[in-house]
């Protein structure tokens, strides 16, 4: 019996079949497996404008294999376009909405299998969470990465645009030059070209086994991506026949492989939000401690933009995700027996892989660092932890002590940075921007880019209970937990307080006596955001801390 028989077979389902026929389905189609094609295509997000072509290819693959594709859509937010205004409050919170909307459609209409077509930041983890919860045979085919732009003979990306704004504000670049860069930075559709959050999650989808080899790195504009989409459409029928479900693939060992790849690649700090949430949806528990434990034993063997001038297309040419896993497998760091949607185990994929550029995909002996690209910091300022993209921090800022400059919103901090009120040695603190306090835990790409663009990247640190774009580089420490809105120590910091950062020792400390902090606790007033009824208000009432993946309390 097929899952879809619940809505199409037998005498009692004659009314249901009548409705399917109203949609144009024939009796022959109703005898075949019904495949839901979940697509986040829209005309807003550059990473999504090609997903109609991906969907068309997926449907052809399903039809070739004898299935019937039925497409439905979900939402997407472009973090770059939503950046530095109220729109960014709606980015992270879209993850749960995406997962819930798919769960609703897929459970209301019992499909035999699902093909997920995501791209970009919150869509990929939202869809992975949905796949784990629904748990019917599923496969992912992402939209692929944007090619980097070229300007004055050098590859550039969206990061360069945000940093260029800071350079203009500092008088280091003309507006005419900014305009020229604007036309060159994002030359194709696709998820932005560096190891930012979108590509981090596309890569980890392949690592966890839910996407076919190549899913994480084949550029969006390559015909190979269309061929992969057709293959994904065909593969879903095999997964249905063998009854292989997401939770059979997204095991604890598979999540471990994701953590290892995350650290080896120096992925976005946002993976520290999404991996725990995905693991939770699949029935596993990981948090900051597990991420840090893996980081300590995993060498960073790749360094991509924003930490370098190496981009996703370069990783693709060098051997892709399979090549990265091959290098890690040589050190015994990969769980080889994990099943994947390809029908092969991770070990079998690794054995077939090639490393074609050992400068892009290095070995343990030539690694950029002996430990991972992300680090978790604990201490008196972050008792429950915080996250930094260590692989993108200037060496001179790995250990830093400086006076705090405190702001209660991103906007306040931006005004101070552009107003040249931040000087060498400062530690910028942006609070009340956490999951609850924001609400929505906005990304802080604009202030970090302003700091870099103004030439302060090796002199100033930034700490927040909000989060950072995958495009952020520098001494940017986010996810500070507990957040200010929950009364965390970050709510007690005052201008001039000394803050100590020691990334090698995983420490983030507020150097103020406990007695003084106890007195300050009596004075703290948490800002009232006066939220209107709606999704933001509902989200703020349900969301947990960043160190738990910002999942909802009742889950």
mmCIF file of N, CA and C in Angstrom, residues 11-95:
data_model
loop_
_atom_site.group_PDB
_atom_site.id
_atom_site.type_symbol
_atom_site.label_atom_id
_atom_site.label_comp_id
_atom_site.label_asym_id
_atom_site.label_seq_id
_atom_site.Cartn_x
_atom_site.Cartn_y
_atom_site.Cartn_z
ATOM 1 N N UNK A 11 -13.437 2.887 -2.592
ATOM 2 C CA UNK A 11 -14.743 3.501 -2.865
ATOM 3 C C UNK A 11 -14.906 4.808 -2.102
ATOM 4 N N UNK A 12 -14.445 4.836 -0.858
ATOM 5 C CA UNK A 12 -14.663 6.033 -0.028
ATOM 6 C C UNK A 12 -13.846 7.229 -0.500
ATOM 7 N N UNK A 13 -12.894 6.980 -1.387
ATOM 8 C CA UNK A 13 -12.057 8.085 -1.878
ATOM 9 C C UNK A 13 -12.488 8.559 -3.269
ATOM 10 N N UNK A 14 -13.675 8.147 -3.701
ATOM 11 C CA UNK A 14 -14.186 8.628 -4.989
ATOM 12 C C UNK A 14 -14.301 10.158 -5.018
ATOM 13 N N UNK A 15 -14.785 10.805 -3.926
ATOM 14 C CA UNK A 15 -14.818 12.273 -3.945
ATOM 15 C C UNK A 15 -13.417 12.884 -4.066
ATOM 16 N N UNK A 16 -12.446 12.243 -3.419
ATOM 17 C CA UNK A 16 -11.071 12.735 -3.466
ATOM 18 C C UNK A 16 -10.525 12.645 -4.892
ATOM 19 N N UNK A 17 -10.807 11.483 -5.543
ATOM 20 C CA UNK A 17 -10.342 11.311 -6.919
ATOM 21 C C UNK A 17 -11.006 12.329 -7.853
ATOM 22 N N UNK A 18 -12.245 12.635 -7.547
ATOM 23 C CA UNK A 18 -12.940 13.643 -8.341
ATOM 24 C C UNK A 18 -12.227 14.981 -8.277
ATOM 25 N N UNK A 19 -11.734 15.323 -7.085
ATOM 26 C CA UNK A 19 -10.996 16.585 -6.925
ATOM 27 C C UNK A 19 -9.652 16.529 -7.637
ATOM 28 N N UNK A 20 -8.969 15.388 -7.556
ATOM 29 C CA UNK A 20 -7.716 15.249 -8.301
ATOM 30 C C UNK A 20 -7.946 15.397 -9.804
ATOM 31 N N UNK A 21 -9.052 14.839 -10.270
ATOM 32 C CA UNK A 21 -9.356 14.939 -11.701
ATOM 33 C C UNK A 21 -9.685 16.381 -12.083
ATOM 34 N N UNK A 22 -10.227 17.140 -11.121
ATOM 35 C CA UNK A 22 -10.461 18.562 -11.366
ATOM 36 C C UNK A 22 -9.145 19.293 -11.597
ATOM 37 N N UNK A 23 -8.058 18.741 -11.044
ATOM 38 C CA UNK A 23 -6.717 19.307 -11.241
ATOM 39 C C UNK A 23 -6.050 18.762 -12.500
ATOM 40 N N UNK A 24 -6.746 17.861 -13.200
ATOM 41 C CA UNK A 24 -6.219 17.367 -14.469
ATOM 42 C C UNK A 24 -5.555 16.008 -14.397
ATOM 43 N N UNK A 25 -5.576 15.348 -13.234
ATOM 44 C CA UNK A 25 -4.939 14.038 -13.121
ATOM 45 C C UNK A 25 -5.815 12.958 -13.734
ATOM 46 N N UNK A 26 -5.171 11.977 -14.361
ATOM 47 C CA UNK A 26 -5.870 10.853 -14.988
ATOM 48 C C UNK A 26 -5.904 9.664 -14.035
ATOM 49 N N UNK A 27 -6.706 8.671 -14.370
ATOM 50 C CA UNK A 27 -6.760 7.446 -13.559
ATOM 51 C C UNK A 27 -5.391 6.784 -13.503
ATOM 52 N N UNK A 28 -4.666 6.803 -14.623
ATOM 53 C CA UNK A 28 -3.333 6.207 -14.643
ATOM 54 C C UNK A 28 -2.405 6.918 -13.656
ATOM 55 N N UNK A 29 -2.459 8.232 -13.646
ATOM 56 C CA UNK A 29 -1.604 8.985 -12.706
ATOM 57 C C UNK A 29 -1.965 8.672 -11.259
ATOM 58 N N UNK A 30 -3.249 8.487 -10.997
ATOM 59 C CA UNK A 30 -3.690 8.199 -9.630
ATOM 60 C C UNK A 30 -3.278 6.806 -9.166
ATOM 61 N N UNK A 31 -2.864 5.952 -10.093
ATOM 62 C CA UNK A 31 -2.360 4.627 -9.712
ATOM 63 C C UNK A 31 -0.866 4.671 -9.374
ATOM 64 N N UNK A 32 -0.233 5.779 -9.674
ATOM 65 C CA UNK A 32 1.220 5.888 -9.477
ATOM 66 C C UNK A 32 1.552 6.613 -8.168
ATOM 67 N N UNK A 33 2.819 6.522 -7.723
ATOM 68 C CA UNK A 33 3.235 7.267 -6.521
ATOM 69 C C UNK A 33 3.087 8.771 -6.741
ATOM 70 N N UNK A 34 2.562 9.441 -5.748
ATOM 71 C CA UNK A 34 2.380 10.892 -5.792
ATOM 72 C C UNK A 34 3.523 11.541 -5.022
ATOM 73 N N UNK A 35 4.284 12.398 -5.697
ATOM 74 C CA UNK A 35 5.464 13.017 -5.095
ATOM 75 C C UNK A 35 5.216 14.515 -4.896
ATOM 76 N N UNK A 36 5.329 14.964 -3.676
ATOM 77 C CA UNK A 36 5.254 16.394 -3.406
ATOM 78 C C UNK A 36 6.575 17.063 -3.750
ATOM 79 N N UNK A 37 6.527 18.141 -4.520
ATOM 80 C CA UNK A 37 7.725 18.905 -4.870
ATOM 81 C C UNK A 37 7.634 20.234 -4.132
ATOM 82 N N UNK A 38 8.468 20.379 -3.114
ATOM 83 C CA UNK A 38 8.405 21.552 -2.233
ATOM 84 C C UNK A 38 9.394 22.596 -2.750
ATOM 85 N N UNK A 39 8.889 23.734 -3.186
ATOM 86 C CA UNK A 39 9.727 24.716 -3.867
ATOM 87 C C UNK A 39 9.617 26.070 -3.176
ATOM 88 N N UNK A 40 10.759 26.726 -2.969
ATOM 89 C CA UNK A 40 10.760 28.075 -2.390
ATOM 90 C C UNK A 40 11.024 29.140 -3.459
ATOM 91 N N UNK A 41 10.723 28.822 -4.704
ATOM 92 C CA UNK A 41 10.929 29.771 -5.805
ATOM 93 C C UNK A 41 10.142 31.061 -5.595
ATOM 94 N N UNK A 42 10.785 32.189 -5.876
ATOM 95 C CA UNK A 42 10.098 33.480 -5.915
ATOM 96 C C UNK A 42 10.918 34.440 -6.769
ATOM 97 N N UNK A 43 10.389 35.621 -6.981
ATOM 98 C CA UNK A 43 11.067 36.615 -7.821
ATOM 99 C C UNK A 43 11.845 37.639 -7.007
ATOM 100 N N UNK A 44 11.954 37.428 -5.695
ATOM 101 C CA UNK A 44 12.611 38.401 -4.813
ATOM 102 C C UNK A 44 14.061 38.018 -4.531
ATOM 103 N N UNK A 45 14.260 36.761 -4.191
ATOM 104 C CA UNK A 45 15.558 36.292 -3.696
ATOM 105 C C UNK A 45 16.418 35.817 -4.870
ATOM 106 N N UNK A 46 17.611 36.383 -5.068
ATOM 107 C CA UNK A 46 18.444 35.974 -6.204
ATOM 108 C C UNK A 46 18.847 34.508 -6.168
ATOM 109 N N UNK A 47 18.892 33.930 -4.971
ATOM 110 C CA UNK A 47 19.186 32.511 -4.860
ATOM 111 C C UNK A 47 18.023 31.619 -5.237
ATOM 112 N N UNK A 48 16.858 32.236 -5.501
ATOM 113 C CA UNK A 48 15.651 31.444 -5.731
ATOM 114 C C UNK A 48 15.037 31.642 -7.110
ATOM 115 N N UNK A 49 15.528 32.616 -7.846
ATOM 116 C CA UNK A 49 14.861 32.911 -9.114
ATOM 117 C C UNK A 49 15.065 31.816 -10.158
ATOM 118 N N UNK A 50 16.032 30.929 -9.942
ATOM 119 C CA UNK A 50 16.234 29.807 -10.869
ATOM 120 C C UNK A 50 15.555 28.530 -10.408
ATOM 121 N N UNK A 51 14.854 28.568 -9.284
ATOM 122 C CA UNK A 51 14.295 27.331 -8.748
ATOM 123 C C UNK A 51 13.129 26.803 -9.564
ATOM 124 N N UNK A 52 12.533 27.657 -10.414
ATOM 125 C CA UNK A 52 11.520 27.136 -11.328
ATOM 126 C C UNK A 52 12.152 26.184 -12.331
ATOM 127 N N UNK A 53 13.385 26.494 -12.757
ATOM 128 C CA UNK A 53 14.100 25.611 -13.692
ATOM 129 C C UNK A 53 14.504 24.310 -12.992
ATOM 130 N N UNK A 54 14.918 24.432 -11.734
ATOM 131 C CA UNK A 54 15.266 23.230 -10.962
ATOM 132 C C UNK A 54 14.032 22.352 -10.802
ATOM 133 N N UNK A 55 12.902 22.958 -10.489
ATOM 134 C CA UNK A 55 11.657 22.211 -10.309
ATOM 135 C C UNK A 55 11.238 21.513 -11.599
ATOM 136 N N UNK A 56 11.367 22.206 -12.711
ATOM 137 C CA UNK A 56 11.028 21.611 -14.008
ATOM 138 C C UNK A 56 11.859 20.356 -14.251
ATOM 139 N N UNK A 57 13.149 20.421 -13.910
ATOM 140 C CA UNK A 57 14.029 19.262 -14.089
ATOM 141 C C UNK A 57 13.666 18.143 -13.124
ATOM 142 N N UNK A 58 13.359 18.494 -11.872
ATOM 143 C CA UNK A 58 12.947 17.499 -10.879
ATOM 144 C C UNK A 58 11.707 16.752 -11.361
ATOM 145 N N UNK A 59 10.726 17.497 -11.859
ATOM 146 C CA UNK A 59 9.482 16.883 -12.325
ATOM 147 C C UNK A 59 9.745 15.920 -13.481
ATOM 148 N N UNK A 60 10.646 16.303 -14.386
ATOM 149 C CA UNK A 60 11.006 15.405 -15.493
ATOM 150 C C UNK A 60 11.611 14.111 -14.956
ATOM 151 N N UNK A 61 12.466 14.242 -13.945
ATOM 152 C CA UNK A 61 13.066 13.064 -13.344
ATOM 153 C C UNK A 61 12.027 12.158 -12.696
ATOM 154 N N UNK A 62 11.076 12.765 -11.988
ATOM 155 C CA UNK A 62 10.010 11.989 -11.351
ATOM 156 C C UNK A 62 9.179 11.263 -12.401
ATOM 157 N N UNK A 63 8.833 11.976 -13.467
ATOM 158 C CA UNK A 63 8.033 11.372 -14.534
ATOM 159 C C UNK A 63 8.783 10.233 -15.217
ATOM 160 N N UNK A 64 10.088 10.433 -15.449
ATOM 161 C CA UNK A 64 10.892 9.371 -16.080
ATOM 162 C C UNK A 64 10.912 8.107 -15.236
ATOM 163 N N UNK A 65 10.871 8.282 -13.901
ATOM 164 C CA UNK A 65 10.938 7.135 -13.002
ATOM 165 C C UNK A 65 9.567 6.556 -12.669
ATOM 166 N N UNK A 66 8.499 7.158 -13.226
ATOM 167 C CA UNK A 66 7.168 6.580 -13.039
ATOM 168 C C UNK A 66 6.337 7.191 -11.946
ATOM 169 N N UNK A 67 6.742 8.347 -11.436
ATOM 170 C CA UNK A 67 5.964 9.019 -10.408
ATOM 171 C C UNK A 67 5.166 10.183 -10.954
ATOM 172 N N UNK A 68 4.353 10.783 -10.090
ATOM 173 C CA UNK A 68 3.530 11.933 -10.459
ATOM 174 C C UNK A 68 3.907 13.107 -9.561
ATOM 175 N N UNK A 69 4.537 14.155 -10.104
ATOM 176 C CA UNK A 69 4.940 15.295 -9.286
ATOM 177 C C UNK A 69 3.803 16.297 -9.100
ATOM 178 N N UNK A 70 3.599 16.727 -7.857
ATOM 179 C CA UNK A 70 2.646 17.793 -7.536
ATOM 180 C C UNK A 70 3.386 18.840 -6.711
ATOM 181 N N UNK A 71 3.479 20.041 -7.234
ATOM 182 C CA UNK A 71 4.317 21.076 -6.636
ATOM 183 C C UNK A 71 3.527 21.982 -5.690
ATOM 184 N N UNK A 72 4.161 22.357 -4.584
ATOM 185 C CA UNK A 72 3.638 23.426 -3.739
ATOM 186 C C UNK A 72 4.805 24.262 -3.231
ATOM 187 N N UNK A 73 4.506 25.457 -2.743
ATOM 188 C CA UNK A 73 5.556 26.432 -2.444
ATOM 189 C C UNK A 73 5.587 26.833 -0.973
ATOM 190 N N UNK A 74 6.735 27.366 -0.582
ATOM 191 C CA UNK A 74 6.861 27.986 0.728
ATOM 192 C C UNK A 74 7.596 29.315 0.565
ATOM 193 N N UNK A 75 7.764 30.042 1.668
ATOM 194 C CA UNK A 75 8.305 31.401 1.604
ATOM 195 C C UNK A 75 9.825 31.403 1.702
ATOM 196 N N UNK A 76 10.416 32.561 1.452
ATOM 197 C CA UNK A 76 11.853 32.759 1.622
ATOM 198 C C UNK A 76 12.134 34.235 1.866
ATOM 199 N N UNK A 77 13.147 34.504 2.682
ATOM 200 C CA UNK A 77 13.617 35.871 2.948
ATOM 201 C C UNK A 77 15.054 35.973 2.459
ATOM 202 N N UNK A 78 15.384 37.027 1.718
ATOM 203 C CA UNK A 78 16.768 37.282 1.342
ATOM 204 C C UNK A 78 17.426 38.086 2.449
ATOM 205 N N UNK A 79 18.381 37.490 3.136
ATOM 206 C CA UNK A 79 19.017 38.184 4.257
ATOM 207 C C UNK A 79 19.730 39.455 3.814
ATOM 208 N N UNK A 80 20.324 39.419 2.631
ATOM 209 C CA UNK A 80 21.036 40.600 2.163
ATOM 210 C C UNK A 80 20.103 41.778 1.954
ATOM 211 N N UNK A 81 18.946 41.523 1.355
ATOM 212 C CA UNK A 81 17.978 42.588 1.108
ATOM 213 C C UNK A 81 17.278 43.007 2.392
ATOM 214 N N UNK A 82 17.124 42.055 3.326
ATOM 215 C CA UNK A 82 16.475 42.363 4.612
ATOM 216 C C UNK A 82 17.427 43.010 5.611
ATOM 217 N N UNK A 83 18.710 43.077 5.257
ATOM 218 C CA UNK A 83 19.742 43.527 6.201
ATOM 219 C C UNK A 83 19.548 44.986 6.619
ATOM 220 N N UNK A 84 19.919 45.264 7.861
ATOM 221 C CA UNK A 84 19.994 46.586 8.510
ATOM 222 C C UNK A 84 18.713 47.407 8.450
ATOM 223 N N UNK A 85 17.565 46.734 8.451
ATOM 224 C CA UNK A 85 16.290 47.416 8.687
ATOM 225 C C UNK A 85 15.342 46.411 9.351
ATOM 226 N N UNK A 86 14.112 46.799 9.593
ATOM 227 C CA UNK A 86 13.176 45.949 10.328
ATOM 228 C C UNK A 86 12.990 44.587 9.682
ATOM 229 N N UNK A 87 13.189 44.522 8.369
ATOM 230 C CA UNK A 87 13.008 43.258 7.667
ATOM 231 C C UNK A 87 13.848 42.123 8.221
ATOM 232 N N UNK A 88 15.035 42.444 8.772
ATOM 233 C CA UNK A 88 15.903 41.384 9.285
ATOM 234 C C UNK A 88 15.294 40.681 10.498
ATOM 235 N N UNK A 89 14.363 41.306 11.187
ATOM 236 C CA UNK A 89 13.692 40.625 12.298
ATOM 237 C C UNK A 89 12.918 39.404 11.810
ATOM 238 N N UNK A 90 12.594 39.396 10.519
ATOM 239 C CA UNK A 90 11.754 38.332 9.989
ATOM 240 C C UNK A 90 12.544 37.205 9.330
ATOM 241 N N UNK A 91 13.857 37.277 9.354
ATOM 242 C CA UNK A 91 14.663 36.269 8.667
ATOM 243 C C UNK A 91 14.718 34.954 9.438
ATOM 244 N N UNK A 92 15.343 34.958 10.600
ATOM 245 C CA UNK A 92 15.453 33.725 11.379
ATOM 246 C C UNK A 92 14.084 33.149 11.696
ATOM 247 N N UNK A 93 13.130 34.016 12.007
ATOM 248 C CA UNK A 93 11.818 33.502 12.409
ATOM 249 C C UNK A 93 11.097 32.818 11.260
ATOM 250 N N UNK A 94 11.554 33.051 10.027
ATOM 251 C CA UNK A 94 10.932 32.369 8.891
ATOM 252 C C UNK A 94 11.252 30.882 8.892
ATOM 253 N N UNK A 95 12.324 30.483 9.569
ATOM 254 C CA UNK A 95 12.723 29.065 9.580
ATOM 255 C C UNK A 95 11.603 28.177 10.111
#
